[in-house]
Amino acid sequence: MKHIRDLVVYLILTVTCHAYAVSPRDSSRDTSAALALAELEIRALPNAPNGYTPTAGACPPKKPSIRDASGLSPNETSWLEARQKSTIPAMQTLLARLNISGFDVDGYFSSHQSNTSALPNIGIAVSGGGYRACLNGAGAIQAFDSREVNGSSTGHLGGLLQSATYFAGLSGGGWLVGSVYVNNFTTISNLLSNNNDSSVWQFGNSIFEGPAESGIQILNSASYYETIAAEVQGKSVDYNTTITDYWGRALSFQLINATDGGPSYTWSSIALEENFSSGDIPMPILVADSRAPGEQLVSGNSTIYEFTPFEFGSFDPTLYGFAPLEYLGTNFSGGVVPDNEQCVRGFDNAGYVMGTSSSLFNQFLLQINTSTFSIPSAFKTVLTALLTSVGEDNDDIASYEPNPFYGFNNQTSEVAQQSSLNIVDGGEDLQNIPLQPLIQPVRNVDIIFAVDSSADTTFNWPNGTSLVATYERSLNSTGIANGTVFPSIPDTNTFVNLGLNTRPTFFGCDPKNVSATKASPLVVYIPNAPYVAYSNVSTFDPSYNNSQRNAIVENGYYVATMANGTTDKQWPTCVGCAILSRSFDRTGTTVPEVCAQCMQTYCWNGTVNSTTPANYDPAVSMTEISITSLGSRAKRNLNVLAALGMVAVVAVMM
């Protein structure tokens, strides 16, 4: 079956390149800032020994090993000391600008300089949701970045990114995180304005079509697919490969500014970048779920895995262990590398890691027949048949084989006797915002800015489903929650009925209002909403011209800043109050009057309205951005994909 599958995939790719060989390219090139190519070319290190193919070699003098999850790794602990030296001055600058009347920023920070654990510890989480999540989340990150034009102006929130310790993403949000970091922690403006010099963030050419024939990506459609197929085939000689390998390699052409999509760039190489190792930038974390073979749904009790530049693993009691990311692919047994085994490097390809967190194939299968996206009924039938076949072969699962946790924690681990780990899209358990890494007690994050681009409602807007799922999981205090604490969250009907999904809302304002000895983080929920663009595009949309792309990003900026403070001029001040909230609690500081007002305005007060709401279909609240239409091209894409789906179904059934 594996050989048939590879042949089918290659056939699909080959047919696709011919189907698109005469497709017109989108010629619009809207830009938001000038970019020199050299500025974007400095990126994570191409340190894999043999391109996309993991390769065995001599182990380092101190062999890598698996550790338990009782604390943070020595690498992360050491990095945190360096990071705090950057976050504290960044926070001081940000808070001083946010105009918290009656509060002496410099005096407060000075009085706690000998006990920095009293000061705020910030995390940012961007949800999944395909390109919608990538672009809407990009708008929020652009708003949080002090390097952006006007980022530090009145009403803006630039500096929040520089003040954060952790920056987590999954699925489409993971594409955003990965693209920023693998491209040397670049700005969103740089990603949007590469002036045709690379295919990075040129989404007008869909992932099925391949990059335009210009700039650093010199491939035509045919060689694009031939390159991907050859790279995956090279890995498949010694390692199990799945559709996620093809998916991750294709994503790389859009997300990594390197020739051929950077097959040698690894996620662990981020740790070697000077700006990361010195603590100048937050720690990126991607999230994925485990899924047992044969399952099509992932339960709320599934093991949640995280990828940092240092490690891969989980704090969940169903695993409770971490492997050194650089050495994935090594044949660990019982937590160590046997004497007769070599160490493997290059398995943690950056595109593969991003693809693992966004293996959307199962999500497509679960949603395709209920989607409001205009997919022809015949195509729905064909695609469902194709994905059902794929799912039956478990090809939508990213395969991590050999399992690094084989023989580790034998008494409690669910995977200790499995030769392979089956990892899927991080949002399949409904926790579409990557909150789990940020609520781990050992990380002591006390405020999380949660950007939600989920498509929970009929018209692809969020309704708090992800927060509800995380809250419900946290209630299993003696099981999977494993000491994590999360604030109380109302039901999704309440979100819509009370408008909690139309504007930012604070959850957990009273740290004492939880049934745990440790306070939960304060969650600043920032849901996708239409300010200047209808950013509720379908997860299934395969391409976006630059006009549409830029409009969604700009709308995301307005969502995060509440239209640069014009919707509520107190919003930037309230963000500052939220940042300080848990710190005020720890230090017994009297809350400034303006902060008390902010909490009154933005905190969920416990009111519930669980009646079934009408369909949530909001209109833009400001002047809508004019977007250049994709015209008939989107329909043509679907027609070609329908044909491809039919070819694939026939081939799979042979």
XYZ file of C-alpha atoms in Angstrom:
654
model
C 0.000 0.000 0.000
C 2.849 2.382 0.782
C 4.248 2.095 -2.747
C 0.792 2.521 -4.271
C 0.211 5.572 -2.097
C 3.497 7.140 -3.156
C 2.661 6.459 -6.793
C -0.780 8.025 -6.358
C 0.658 11.112 -4.702
C 3.269 11.480 -7.399
C 0.553 11.049 -10.037
C -1.527 13.758 -8.374
C 1.446 16.081 -8.291
C 2.334 15.402 -11.904
C -1.236 15.897 -13.126
C -1.474 19.076 -11.050
C 1.566 20.625 -12.660
C 0.128 19.981 -16.111
C -3.296 21.281 -15.073
C -1.760 24.546 -13.969
C 0.894 24.910 -16.603
C -1.121 27.538 -18.473
C -2.800 29.180 -15.458
C -2.263 32.950 -15.330
C -0.243 34.285 -12.408
C -1.639 36.994 -10.183
C 0.273 40.126 -11.078
C -0.780 42.332 -8.155
C 2.035 43.117 -5.746
C 0.674 45.278 -2.952
C 3.340 46.152 -0.405
C 3.268 47.747 3.023
C 6.989 48.464 3.449
C 10.130 48.298 1.345
C 12.260 45.197 1.849
C 15.780 44.437 0.763
C 16.084 40.754 -0.127
C 19.246 40.440 1.908
C 17.334 41.404 5.049
C 14.970 38.454 4.724
C 17.603 35.990 3.561
C 19.248 35.755 6.992
C 17.330 32.854 8.512
C 17.499 29.718 10.625
C 20.441 27.502 9.832
C 20.420 24.884 7.051
C 22.086 22.442 9.410
C 20.510 19.133 8.352
C 23.338 16.867 7.144
C 21.575 15.608 4.004
C 18.739 17.896 2.980
C 15.320 16.470 3.742
C 16.642 12.967 4.439
C 17.444 12.278 8.109
C 20.968 10.926 8.418
C 22.725 8.841 11.074
C 26.172 9.694 12.324
C 28.351 9.652 15.397
C 26.688 10.742 18.625
C 28.097 13.709 20.551
C 30.369 12.894 23.530
C 27.398 13.295 25.858
C 24.751 11.161 24.238
C 21.253 12.618 23.967
C 18.625 11.122 26.260
C 14.954 11.369 27.141
C 14.050 13.305 30.296
C 10.910 13.243 32.401
C 8.584 16.243 32.451
C 8.894 17.124 36.139
C 10.356 20.511 35.233
C 11.806 22.582 32.441
C 14.854 21.454 30.547
C 18.214 22.923 31.558
C 18.332 24.588 28.144
C 15.010 26.352 28.627
C 15.847 27.312 32.204
C 19.117 28.892 31.112
C 17.434 30.612 28.187
C 14.771 32.110 30.467
C 17.431 33.906 32.484
C 18.663 35.557 29.312
C 15.163 36.275 28.038
C 14.113 38.099 31.187
C 16.887 40.619 30.662
C 15.086 41.634 27.467
C 11.434 41.371 28.518
C 11.696 43.595 31.590
C 12.967 46.748 29.821
C 10.588 46.073 26.899
C 7.651 45.884 29.323
C 8.713 49.075 31.070
C 8.775 50.923 27.766
C 5.418 49.494 26.674
C 3.625 50.152 29.960
C 4.969 53.689 30.196
C 3.442 54.407 26.788
C 0.058 52.849 27.601
C -0.816 55.700 29.929
C -1.935 53.977 33.136
C -2.777 57.039 35.179
C -1.806 56.887 38.845
C 0.810 54.186 38.234
C 4.578 54.759 38.431
C 5.981 52.238 35.957
C 9.671 52.856 36.627
C 9.168 52.927 40.377
C 7.240 49.650 40.326
C 9.845 47.812 38.282
C 12.674 49.279 40.338
C 11.108 48.148 43.598
C 10.898 44.554 42.326
C 14.219 44.293 40.518
C 15.562 41.912 43.180
C 12.531 39.618 42.770
C 11.776 39.516 39.078
C 9.324 36.617 39.531
C 6.930 39.246 40.884
C 6.836 40.903 37.468
C 4.552 39.886 34.564
C 5.283 36.824 32.434
C 3.531 37.055 29.048
C 2.535 34.400 26.546
C 0.980 34.843 23.091
C -1.070 32.114 21.405
C -2.391 32.190 17.826
C -5.042 29.696 16.805
C -5.310 27.351 13.896
C -7.552 27.850 10.889
C -5.490 27.581 7.720
C -4.544 30.745 5.858
C -7.316 32.613 7.675
C -5.537 32.009 10.981
C -2.110 32.686 9.529
C -3.172 36.074 8.141
C -5.490 37.244 10.913
C -2.867 36.205 13.454
C -0.260 38.073 11.432
C -2.277 41.244 11.860
C -2.240 40.809 15.626
C 1.493 40.114 15.692
C 2.113 43.129 13.488
C 0.172 45.176 16.033
C 2.249 43.731 18.903
C 5.635 44.379 17.227
C 7.466 47.604 18.110
C 9.588 47.292 14.945
C 6.566 47.982 12.743
C 5.832 51.458 11.400
C 3.714 53.369 13.943
C 3.852 50.370 16.280
C 4.772 52.604 19.188
C 2.324 55.400 18.360
C -0.667 56.364 20.483
C -3.376 53.722 20.360
C -1.013 50.995 19.149
C 0.384 47.997 21.037
C 3.899 47.668 19.603
C 6.244 46.198 22.196
C 3.919 43.466 23.440
C 5.725 40.919 21.257
C 9.087 42.104 22.598
C 7.713 41.771 26.152
C 6.499 38.180 25.690
C 8.359 35.107 26.889
C 6.527 32.553 24.749
C 4.863 32.671 21.315
C 2.773 29.565 20.533
C 0.922 28.517 17.397
C -0.769 25.516 15.873
C -1.922 24.616 12.385
C -2.346 27.871 10.396
C -1.128 29.832 13.401
C 1.905 27.572 13.390
C 2.632 28.637 9.801
C 2.755 32.200 11.081
C 5.048 31.359 13.991
C 7.293 29.193 11.835
C 7.561 31.683 9.003
C 8.531 34.481 11.398
C 11.185 32.418 13.172
C 12.710 30.399 10.355
C 13.142 33.692 8.515
C 15.223 35.145 11.349
C 12.352 36.522 13.432
C 11.373 38.810 10.602
C 8.512 41.317 10.735
C 5.098 40.810 9.176
C 5.719 43.808 6.927
C 8.819 42.100 5.569
C 6.892 38.919 4.852
C 4.217 40.898 3.033
C 6.589 42.980 0.944
C 9.239 40.771 -0.584
C 8.880 42.547 -3.933
C 8.628 39.383 -6.033
C 12.104 38.323 -4.939
C 10.829 35.112 -3.341
C 7.659 33.060 -3.065
C 7.379 33.673 0.679
C 3.795 34.647 1.514
C 2.870 34.797 -2.156
C -0.387 32.923 -1.635
C -1.850 33.875 -5.002
C -0.128 30.789 -6.328
C -1.896 28.071 -4.360
C 0.025 25.293 -2.709
C -1.327 23.010 -5.445
C 0.163 25.207 -8.128
C 3.593 25.939 -6.727
C 5.614 29.160 -6.644
C 5.873 31.707 -9.397
C 8.897 31.415 -11.657
C 10.855 34.363 -10.313
C 13.204 35.427 -7.552
C 14.873 32.934 -5.245
C 12.331 30.243 -6.216
C 13.343 29.496 -9.792
C 11.282 26.335 -10.158
C 8.450 25.957 -12.616
C 5.412 23.908 -11.626
C 6.787 20.662 -13.009
C 10.121 20.881 -11.224
C 8.348 22.040 -8.052
C 6.513 18.734 -7.808
C 9.449 16.690 -9.018
C 11.600 18.263 -6.286
C 9.067 17.523 -3.552
C 8.541 13.950 -4.710
C 12.278 13.287 -4.915
C 12.904 14.691 -1.435
C 10.176 12.603 0.165
C 11.316 9.532 -1.747
C 14.810 10.050 -0.361
C 13.473 10.014 3.185
C 11.233 7.005 2.523
C 14.224 4.717 1.899
C 14.861 4.416 5.644
C 11.855 6.114 7.252
C 8.102 5.794 7.041
C 6.614 8.708 5.095
C 3.031 9.936 4.889
C 1.113 12.645 3.079
C 2.292 15.033 5.807
C 5.778 14.855 4.297
C 4.457 16.149 0.973
C 2.281 18.698 2.748
C 5.160 20.032 4.841
C 7.497 20.305 1.882
C 4.886 22.187 -0.168
C 4.205 24.556 2.727
C 7.903 25.341 2.962
C 7.935 26.943 -0.478
C 5.398 29.495 0.776
C 6.784 29.981 4.280
C 10.590 29.689 4.124
C 12.690 32.134 2.143
C 15.184 29.638 0.748
C 15.841 27.831 -2.508
C 13.591 24.763 -2.920
C 11.726 25.659 0.266
C 14.752 25.111 2.495
C 14.925 21.289 2.769
C 17.930 21.557 5.125
C 16.343 23.990 7.589
C 15.428 22.432 10.920
C 13.236 23.604 13.779
C 16.034 22.951 16.283
C 18.325 25.312 14.363
C 16.280 28.218 15.753
C 18.084 27.583 19.043
C 21.382 28.365 17.298
C 20.298 31.790 16.067
C 22.069 34.576 17.910
C 18.879 36.555 18.570
C 17.259 33.506 20.179
C 20.216 32.148 22.142
C 20.863 35.594 23.609
C 17.251 35.884 24.767
C 16.355 38.760 22.476
C 13.186 37.124 21.108
C 10.393 34.944 22.574
C 10.459 31.155 22.477
C 8.395 29.683 19.617
C 6.238 26.658 20.431
C 4.194 24.589 17.979
C 1.487 22.201 19.172
C 0.193 18.892 17.821
C -2.033 16.065 19.089
C -1.626 12.337 19.341
C -4.090 10.104 17.554
C -4.430 6.363 17.765
C -4.476 4.451 14.458
C -7.974 4.123 13.055
C -9.433 7.050 14.978
C -11.005 9.929 13.080
C -11.771 12.059 16.110
C -9.323 13.190 18.753
C -10.689 13.346 22.289
C -10.092 16.094 24.805
C -7.978 13.643 26.788
C -5.503 13.046 23.979
C -1.828 13.661 24.612
C -0.763 17.143 23.497
C 2.766 17.418 22.121
C 4.845 20.556 21.816
C 7.831 21.485 19.689
C 10.267 24.051 21.082
C 13.673 24.744 19.545
C 15.069 22.465 22.258
C 12.633 19.601 22.675
C 9.678 17.520 21.526
C 7.336 15.898 24.007
C 4.512 16.413 26.459
C 3.808 17.336 30.060
C 0.682 15.146 29.961
C 0.730 12.133 32.314
C 0.028 9.902 29.313
C 3.622 10.565 28.218
C 5.397 12.877 30.685
C 8.633 13.086 28.796
C 10.702 15.108 26.356
C 13.197 14.200 23.638
C 15.981 16.460 22.326
C 14.488 17.787 19.091
C 17.755 17.812 17.153
C 18.052 14.035 17.518
C 14.560 12.894 16.543
C 14.868 9.849 14.315
C 17.437 8.317 16.650
C 16.561 4.865 17.946
C 16.091 5.637 21.637
C 15.163 2.759 23.927
C 14.250 3.176 27.556
C 15.263 6.814 27.338
C 18.817 6.270 26.089
C 20.676 5.576 22.860
C 21.926 1.967 22.888
C 25.678 1.492 22.485
C 25.320 0.006 19.016
C 23.173 2.873 17.684
C 24.177 6.090 15.969
C 22.510 9.466 16.404
C 20.225 10.802 13.685
C 19.935 14.450 12.698
C 17.728 16.247 10.188
C 14.421 14.596 11.078
C 13.046 17.849 12.511
C 12.776 19.565 9.140
C 11.093 22.926 9.740
C 8.439 22.331 7.089
C 7.683 18.866 8.442
C 7.222 20.249 11.948
C 4.881 22.954 10.627
C 3.094 20.332 8.534
C 2.697 18.047 11.537
C 0.924 20.784 13.466
C -1.329 21.411 10.462
C -2.087 18.001 8.964
C -5.504 19.234 7.966
C -6.562 16.189 5.981
C -8.621 14.723 8.790
C -10.120 18.154 9.483
C -11.141 18.364 5.831
C -12.824 14.973 6.114
C -14.702 15.968 9.257
C -15.906 19.323 7.872
C -16.170 18.935 4.108
C -19.862 17.991 4.014
C -20.943 20.720 6.448
C -18.778 23.514 5.066
C -20.512 26.627 3.790
C -17.707 27.119 1.284
C -18.942 26.899 -2.296
C -17.518 23.489 -3.163
C -19.340 21.680 -5.973
C -21.293 18.701 -4.634
C -19.515 16.324 -6.997
C -16.167 17.523 -5.695
C -17.333 17.051 -2.090
C -18.229 13.454 -2.866
C -14.914 12.771 -4.575
C -12.821 14.486 -1.914
C -14.652 12.714 0.910
C -14.041 9.365 -0.767
C -10.373 10.178 -1.241
C -9.871 11.342 2.341
C -11.772 8.381 3.734
C -9.375 6.081 1.912
C -6.408 8.086 3.126
C -7.735 8.067 6.681
C -8.202 4.321 6.620
C -4.524 3.947 5.806
C -3.689 6.480 8.548
C -1.827 8.523 5.964
C -3.118 11.772 7.430
C -0.991 11.070 10.491
C 2.535 12.408 10.698
C 4.714 9.433 11.508
C 7.480 9.861 14.068
C 9.309 6.582 13.739
C 11.248 5.343 15.558
C 9.275 6.447 18.590
C 11.773 8.332 20.802
C 9.733 7.397 23.880
C 9.849 3.649 23.285
C 10.375 1.883 26.601
C 10.198 5.172 28.531
C 7.822 5.513 31.519
C 6.532 2.007 30.859
C 4.084 2.057 33.750
C 2.194 5.196 32.727
C 2.990 6.057 29.113
C 0.435 5.198 26.445
C 3.125 4.990 23.774
C 5.926 3.182 25.580
C 5.384 0.007 23.562
C 4.633 1.649 20.214
C 7.316 1.643 17.555
C 5.864 4.783 15.974
C 4.214 7.960 17.234
C 1.115 9.077 15.348
C 0.855 12.881 15.490
C -1.853 15.064 13.931
C -3.078 18.640 13.599
C -3.009 20.395 16.957
C -6.607 21.574 16.684
C -8.263 18.200 16.225
C -9.143 17.969 19.931
C -11.097 21.265 19.598
C -8.368 23.138 21.483
C -7.650 25.241 18.442
C -5.757 27.860 20.461
C -2.392 26.441 21.651
C -2.886 27.159 25.336
C -1.586 23.962 26.930
C 2.133 24.835 26.761
C 1.391 28.243 28.293
C -0.660 26.998 31.263
C 1.959 24.514 32.456
C 2.713 25.468 36.087
C 6.485 25.194 35.598
C 6.389 28.027 33.046
C 4.599 30.464 35.368
C 2.882 32.382 32.576
C 0.359 34.714 34.164
C -1.235 36.374 31.138
C -2.009 34.921 27.708
C -3.055 36.934 24.666
C -5.166 34.381 22.795
C -5.849 35.276 19.145
C -8.730 33.143 17.887
C -9.302 32.714 14.141
C -11.342 29.531 14.452
C -14.271 28.798 12.143
C -16.732 27.688 14.835
C -19.936 29.192 13.450
C -21.879 28.770 10.222
C -20.111 31.768 8.743
C -16.589 30.884 9.914
C -16.326 33.158 12.952
C -15.102 32.013 16.390
C -17.472 31.394 19.294
C -15.131 30.382 22.106
C -15.167 26.637 21.390
C -11.420 26.381 21.926
C -11.523 28.086 25.321
C -14.391 25.841 26.402
C -12.415 22.736 25.407
C -9.337 23.847 27.350
C -11.440 24.726 30.388
C -13.221 21.364 30.351
C -9.907 19.540 30.073
C -8.572 21.475 33.085
C -11.417 20.151 35.244
C -9.908 16.656 35.101
C -7.505 17.675 37.859
C -6.482 14.150 38.845
C -5.999 13.007 35.254
C -4.990 14.628 32.014
C -4.974 18.183 33.446
C -1.981 17.234 35.590
C -1.869 20.414 37.672
C -2.810 22.900 34.976
C -5.328 25.574 35.944
C -7.570 27.523 33.600
C -10.167 30.224 34.287
C -13.876 29.505 34.143
C -15.325 29.806 30.638
C -19.013 30.044 29.671
C -20.687 27.926 26.986
C -20.455 28.871 23.320
C -24.050 30.117 23.155
C -23.194 32.611 25.863
C -20.213 33.807 23.829
C -22.512 34.724 20.959
C -25.469 35.978 22.983
C -23.322 38.291 25.109
C -21.064 39.381 22.252
C -17.959 37.877 23.852
C -16.854 36.788 20.372
C -17.177 40.296 18.906
C -14.504 42.089 20.945
C -11.646 41.323 23.345
C -12.715 39.770 26.644
C -10.730 39.006 29.810
C -11.237 35.637 31.519
C -9.949 34.875 35.011
C -9.952 38.420 36.329
C -10.395 37.223 39.906
C -7.501 34.817 40.578
C -9.288 33.505 43.658
C -12.281 32.363 41.626
C -10.762 29.000 40.779
C -10.816 25.697 42.615
C -7.051 25.400 42.857
C -4.259 26.595 45.081
C -2.458 28.230 42.154
C -4.020 31.128 40.268
C -4.891 30.574 36.638
C -3.409 32.832 33.985
C -5.477 35.813 32.915
C -6.632 35.125 29.359
C -7.114 38.067 27.004
C -9.345 36.580 24.328
C -9.060 38.338 20.950
C -11.574 36.837 18.480
C -11.534 37.422 14.743
C -14.186 39.990 13.805
C -14.919 42.159 10.748
C -13.565 45.678 11.158
C -12.417 46.587 7.642
C -12.607 43.222 5.860
C -14.566 40.003 5.928
C -11.762 37.864 7.278
C -13.991 34.814 7.762
C -12.601 33.075 4.679
C -12.933 29.321 4.512
C -10.252 26.974 5.765
C -10.566 25.317 2.358
C -9.590 28.386 0.311
C -6.307 27.421 -1.388
C -5.120 30.820 -2.627
C -5.266 34.533 -1.845
C -4.072 37.344 -4.029
C -2.032 40.047 -2.334
C -4.994 42.388 -2.091
C -7.058 39.882 -0.132
C -4.051 38.737 1.895
C -3.184 42.277 2.965
C -6.791 43.121 3.811
C -7.079 40.167 6.188
C -3.793 41.112 7.861
C -4.906 44.727 8.245
C -8.222 43.615 9.678
C -6.321 41.466 12.189
C -4.336 44.548 13.199
C -7.598 46.412 13.818
C -9.006 43.469 15.793
C -6.003 43.435 18.163
C -5.857 47.214 18.632
C -9.622 47.837 18.494
C -8.995 50.049 15.479
C -5.926 51.667 17.032
C -7.921 52.619 20.085
C -10.649 54.406 18.147
C -13.365 51.885 19.075
C -12.388 52.369 22.717
C -9.677 54.895 23.481
C -9.073 53.134 26.812
C -8.244 49.793 25.164
C -4.447 50.260 25.066
C -4.496 51.294 28.734
C -6.622 48.250 29.554
C -4.076 46.005 27.850
C -1.451 47.434 30.185
C -3.707 46.817 33.186
C -4.252 43.217 32.072
C -0.486 42.677 31.786
C -0.009 43.923 35.350
C -3.040 42.206 36.886
C -1.412 39.056 38.263
C 1.712 40.996 39.246
C -0.458 43.371 41.282
C -2.005 40.341 43.003
C 1.376 38.822 43.862
C 2.819 42.045 45.218
C -0.297 43.253 47.025
C -0.291 46.463 45.018
C -3.363 48.665 45.073
C -4.967 48.506 41.651
C -5.092 51.936 39.944
C -8.591 53.294 39.432
C -8.274 53.219 35.658
C -7.413 49.499 35.847
C -10.458 48.818 38.000
C -12.542 50.497 35.300
C -10.892 48.368 32.637
C -11.691 45.186 34.511
C -15.288 46.292 34.833
C -15.450 46.841 31.072
C -13.596 43.812 29.711
C -13.870 41.024 32.281
C -16.496 38.336 31.840
C -18.580 38.767 34.969
C -20.041 35.278 35.142
C -23.311 36.064 33.366
C -24.621 33.175 31.252
C -27.188 33.091 28.452
C -27.297 29.582 27.015
C -30.312 30.015 24.754
C -29.696 29.081 21.137
C -28.573 32.232 19.294
C -29.443 33.261 15.769
C -26.780 32.677 13.139
C -23.897 35.015 13.854
C -23.387 37.026 10.669
C -21.734 40.368 11.531
C -21.113 43.235 9.147
C -17.910 45.246 8.929
C -17.895 47.981 11.546
C -15.721 50.451 9.604
C -15.119 51.394 5.980
C -14.480 48.161 4.117
C -11.189 47.735 2.268
C -11.581 47.320 -1.472
C -10.236 43.911 -2.460
C -9.187 42.855 -5.936
C -11.266 39.827 -6.859
C -9.770 36.438 -7.603
C -12.290 36.252 -10.438
C -12.867 32.911 -12.082
C -9.528 31.556 -10.975
C -10.841 30.149 -7.691
C -13.532 28.239 -9.588
C -10.901 26.953 -11.989
C -8.809 25.752 -9.046
C -11.762 23.777 -7.723
C -12.490 22.221 -11.095
C -8.902 21.066 -11.427
C -8.903 19.737 -7.879
C -12.110 17.838 -8.531
C -10.471 16.161 -11.500
C -7.428 15.346 -9.416
C -9.597 13.937 -6.673
C -11.270 11.600 -9.142
C -7.905 10.452 -10.479
C -6.687 9.821 -6.940
C -9.794 7.910 -5.884
C -9.586 5.636 -8.902
C -5.880 5.043 -8.307
C -6.318 4.319 -4.598
C -9.111 1.852 -5.328
C -6.989 -0.073 -7.829
